mmCIF file of C-alpha atoms in Angstrom:
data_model
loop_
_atom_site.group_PDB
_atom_site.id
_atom_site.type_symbol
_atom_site.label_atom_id
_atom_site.label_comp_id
_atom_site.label_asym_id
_atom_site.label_seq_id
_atom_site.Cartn_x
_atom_site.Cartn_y
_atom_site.Cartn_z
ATOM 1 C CA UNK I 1 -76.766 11.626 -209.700
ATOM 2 C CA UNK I 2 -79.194 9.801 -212.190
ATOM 3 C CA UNK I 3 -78.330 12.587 -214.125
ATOM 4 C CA UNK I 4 -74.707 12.066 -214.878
ATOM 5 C CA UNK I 5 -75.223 8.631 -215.142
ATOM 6 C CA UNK I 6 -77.591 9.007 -218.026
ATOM 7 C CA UNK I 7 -74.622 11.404 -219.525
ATOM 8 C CA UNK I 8 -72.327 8.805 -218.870
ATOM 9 C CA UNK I 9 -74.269 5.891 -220.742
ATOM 10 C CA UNK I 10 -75.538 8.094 -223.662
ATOM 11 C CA UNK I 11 -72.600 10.112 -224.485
ATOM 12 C CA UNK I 12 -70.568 7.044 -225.476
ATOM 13 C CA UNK I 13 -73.728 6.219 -227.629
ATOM 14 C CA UNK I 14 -74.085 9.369 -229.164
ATOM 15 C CA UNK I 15 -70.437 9.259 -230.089
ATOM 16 C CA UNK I 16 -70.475 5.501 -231.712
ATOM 17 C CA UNK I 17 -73.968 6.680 -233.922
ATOM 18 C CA UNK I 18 -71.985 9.723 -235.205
ATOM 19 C CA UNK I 19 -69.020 7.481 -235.685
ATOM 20 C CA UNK I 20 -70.944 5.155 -237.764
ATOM 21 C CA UNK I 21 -73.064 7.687 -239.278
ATOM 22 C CA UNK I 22 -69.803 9.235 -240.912
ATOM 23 C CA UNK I 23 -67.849 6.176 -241.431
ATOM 24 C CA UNK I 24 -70.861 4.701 -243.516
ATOM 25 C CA UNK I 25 -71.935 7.598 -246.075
ATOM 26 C CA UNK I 26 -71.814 5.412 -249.224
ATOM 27 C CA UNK I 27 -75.362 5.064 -250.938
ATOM 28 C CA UNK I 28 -76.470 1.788 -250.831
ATOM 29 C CA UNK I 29 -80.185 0.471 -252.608
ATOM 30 C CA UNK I 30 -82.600 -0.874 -250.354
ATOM 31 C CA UNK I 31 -85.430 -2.965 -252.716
ATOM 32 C CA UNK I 32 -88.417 -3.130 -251.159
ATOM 33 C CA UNK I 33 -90.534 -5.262 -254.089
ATOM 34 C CA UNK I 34 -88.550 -7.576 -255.806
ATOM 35 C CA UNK I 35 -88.240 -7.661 -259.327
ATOM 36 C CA UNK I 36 -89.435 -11.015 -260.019
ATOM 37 C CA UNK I 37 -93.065 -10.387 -258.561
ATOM 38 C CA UNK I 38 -93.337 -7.216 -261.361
ATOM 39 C CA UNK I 39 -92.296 -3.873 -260.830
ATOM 40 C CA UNK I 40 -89.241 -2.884 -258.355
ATOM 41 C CA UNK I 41 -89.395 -0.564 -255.335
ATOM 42 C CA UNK I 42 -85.975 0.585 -254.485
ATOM 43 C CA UNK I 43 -84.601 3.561 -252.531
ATOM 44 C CA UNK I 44 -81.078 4.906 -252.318
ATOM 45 C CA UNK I 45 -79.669 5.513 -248.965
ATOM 46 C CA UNK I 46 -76.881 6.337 -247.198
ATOM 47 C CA UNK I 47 -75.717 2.854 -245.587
ATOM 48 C CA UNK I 48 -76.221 4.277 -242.150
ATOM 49 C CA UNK I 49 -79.954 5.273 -242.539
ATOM 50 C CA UNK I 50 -80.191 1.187 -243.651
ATOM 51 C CA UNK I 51 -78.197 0.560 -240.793
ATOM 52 C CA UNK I 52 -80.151 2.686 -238.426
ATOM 53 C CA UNK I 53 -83.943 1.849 -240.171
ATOM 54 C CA UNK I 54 -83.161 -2.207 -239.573
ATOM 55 C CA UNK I 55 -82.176 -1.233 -235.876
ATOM 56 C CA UNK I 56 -85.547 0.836 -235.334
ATOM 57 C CA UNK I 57 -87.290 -1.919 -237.388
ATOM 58 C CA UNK I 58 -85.962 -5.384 -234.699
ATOM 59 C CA UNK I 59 -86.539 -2.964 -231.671
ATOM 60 C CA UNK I 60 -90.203 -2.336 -232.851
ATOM 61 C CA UNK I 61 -90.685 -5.666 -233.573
ATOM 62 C CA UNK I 62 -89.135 -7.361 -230.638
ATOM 63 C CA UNK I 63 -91.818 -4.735 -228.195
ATOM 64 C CA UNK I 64 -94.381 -5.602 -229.860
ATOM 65 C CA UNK I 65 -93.615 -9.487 -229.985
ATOM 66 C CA UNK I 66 -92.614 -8.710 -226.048
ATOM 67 C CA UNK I 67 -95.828 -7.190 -225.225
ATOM 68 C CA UNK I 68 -97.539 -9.888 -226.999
ATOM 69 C CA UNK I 69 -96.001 -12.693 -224.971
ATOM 70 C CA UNK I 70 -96.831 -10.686 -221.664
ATOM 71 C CA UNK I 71 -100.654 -10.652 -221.931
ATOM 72 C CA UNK I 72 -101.449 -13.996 -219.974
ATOM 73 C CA UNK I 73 -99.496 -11.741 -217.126
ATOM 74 C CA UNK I 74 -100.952 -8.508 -218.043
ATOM 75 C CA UNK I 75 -105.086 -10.500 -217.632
ATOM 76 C CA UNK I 76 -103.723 -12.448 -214.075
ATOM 77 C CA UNK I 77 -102.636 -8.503 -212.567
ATOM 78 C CA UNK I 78 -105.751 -7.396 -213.400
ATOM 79 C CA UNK I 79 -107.741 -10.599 -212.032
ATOM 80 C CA UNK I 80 -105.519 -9.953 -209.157
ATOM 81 C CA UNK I 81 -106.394 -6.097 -208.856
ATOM 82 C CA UNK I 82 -110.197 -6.693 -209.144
ATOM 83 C CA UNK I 83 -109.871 -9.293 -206.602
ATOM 84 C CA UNK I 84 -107.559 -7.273 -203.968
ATOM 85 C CA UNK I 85 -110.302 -4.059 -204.330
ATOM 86 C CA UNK I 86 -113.521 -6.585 -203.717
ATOM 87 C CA UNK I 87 -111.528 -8.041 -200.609
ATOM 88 C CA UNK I 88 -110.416 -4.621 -199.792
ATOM 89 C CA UNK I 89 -114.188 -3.485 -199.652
ATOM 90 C CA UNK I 90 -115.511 -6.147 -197.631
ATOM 91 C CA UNK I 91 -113.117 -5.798 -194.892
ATOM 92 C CA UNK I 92 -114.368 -2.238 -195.188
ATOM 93 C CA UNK I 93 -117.679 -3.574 -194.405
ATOM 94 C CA UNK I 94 -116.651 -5.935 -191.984
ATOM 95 C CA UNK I 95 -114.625 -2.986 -190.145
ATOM 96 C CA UNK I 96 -118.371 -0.810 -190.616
ATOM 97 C CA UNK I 97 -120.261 -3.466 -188.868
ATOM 98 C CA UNK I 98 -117.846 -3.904 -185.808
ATOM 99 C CA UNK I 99 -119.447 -2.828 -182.609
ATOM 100 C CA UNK I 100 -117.626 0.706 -181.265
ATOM 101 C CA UNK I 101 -114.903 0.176 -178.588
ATOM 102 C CA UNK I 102 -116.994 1.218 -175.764
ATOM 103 C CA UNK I 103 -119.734 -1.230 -176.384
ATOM 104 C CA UNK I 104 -116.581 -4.173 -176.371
ATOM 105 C CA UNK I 105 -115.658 -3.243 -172.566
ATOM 106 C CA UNK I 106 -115.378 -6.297 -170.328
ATOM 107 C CA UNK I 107 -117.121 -6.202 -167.102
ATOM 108 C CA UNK I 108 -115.372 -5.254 -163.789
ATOM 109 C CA UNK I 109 -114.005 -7.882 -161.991
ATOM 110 C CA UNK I 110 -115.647 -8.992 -158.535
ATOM 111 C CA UNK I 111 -113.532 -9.517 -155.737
ATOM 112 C CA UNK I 112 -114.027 -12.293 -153.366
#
C-alpha cells in the first residue's frame, strides 16, 4: 500500500521536473563573483539546472537552519534519556533488594 502511494506522489513529480526540465533549455549565466569586486566567475547553464541548483541550495539551507533551531530539544531528550535509564536502574535495585514472596507471607489467622 505505502508503495503505490509513494508512486502516486512521485510520479506527478517526476513528470512536472521533466516538464520543466524541457520547457526551460535556454542557457542562462549564473555569476558567482561580481565584477565590481575584480575578476568575474560566471557559468552557463541551462535555466533548469539554475532552477533546480537554487531548489537544492533553500532545501539545504532551511535543514540545516531547522536542525539548528532544534538543539535546545535535541540536549532536553537526552537529559531526559539519561535521567529515565538512572531511574530505570534504581528501581532495578529497589526490585533486587525486595524480600522474595515467600518471606512476605502473612501469618495464619487464629480462630477464636
Amino acid at each position: 500500500m505505502l508503495r503505490y502511494l509513494k508512486l502516486l506522489v512521485l510520479l506527478p513529480v517526476a513528470v512536472i521536473v521533466i516538464g520543466l526540465a524541457v520547457a526551460n533549455r535556454a542557457p542562462v549565466e549564473m555569476v558567482f563573483w561580481p565584477d565590481f569586486l575584480g575578476t568575474e566567475v560566471s557559468l552557463t547553464v541551462p535555466l533548469f539546472v539554475a532552477l533546480m541548483l537554487a531548489l537544492i541550495a533553500g532545501v539545504l539551507i532551511g535543514g540545516v537552519a531547522t536542525w539548528l533551531t532544534q538543539s535546545s530539544h535535541r540536549r532536553a531528550e537526552r537529559q531526559y534519556r539519561r535521567e529515565a535509564e538512572r531511574l530505570k536502574g534504581e528501581a532495578d535495585r529497589l526490585k533486587a533488594m525486595q524480600p522474595a514472596p515467600s518471606e512476605l507471607t502473612l501469618p495464619a489467622l487464629k480462630s477464636r
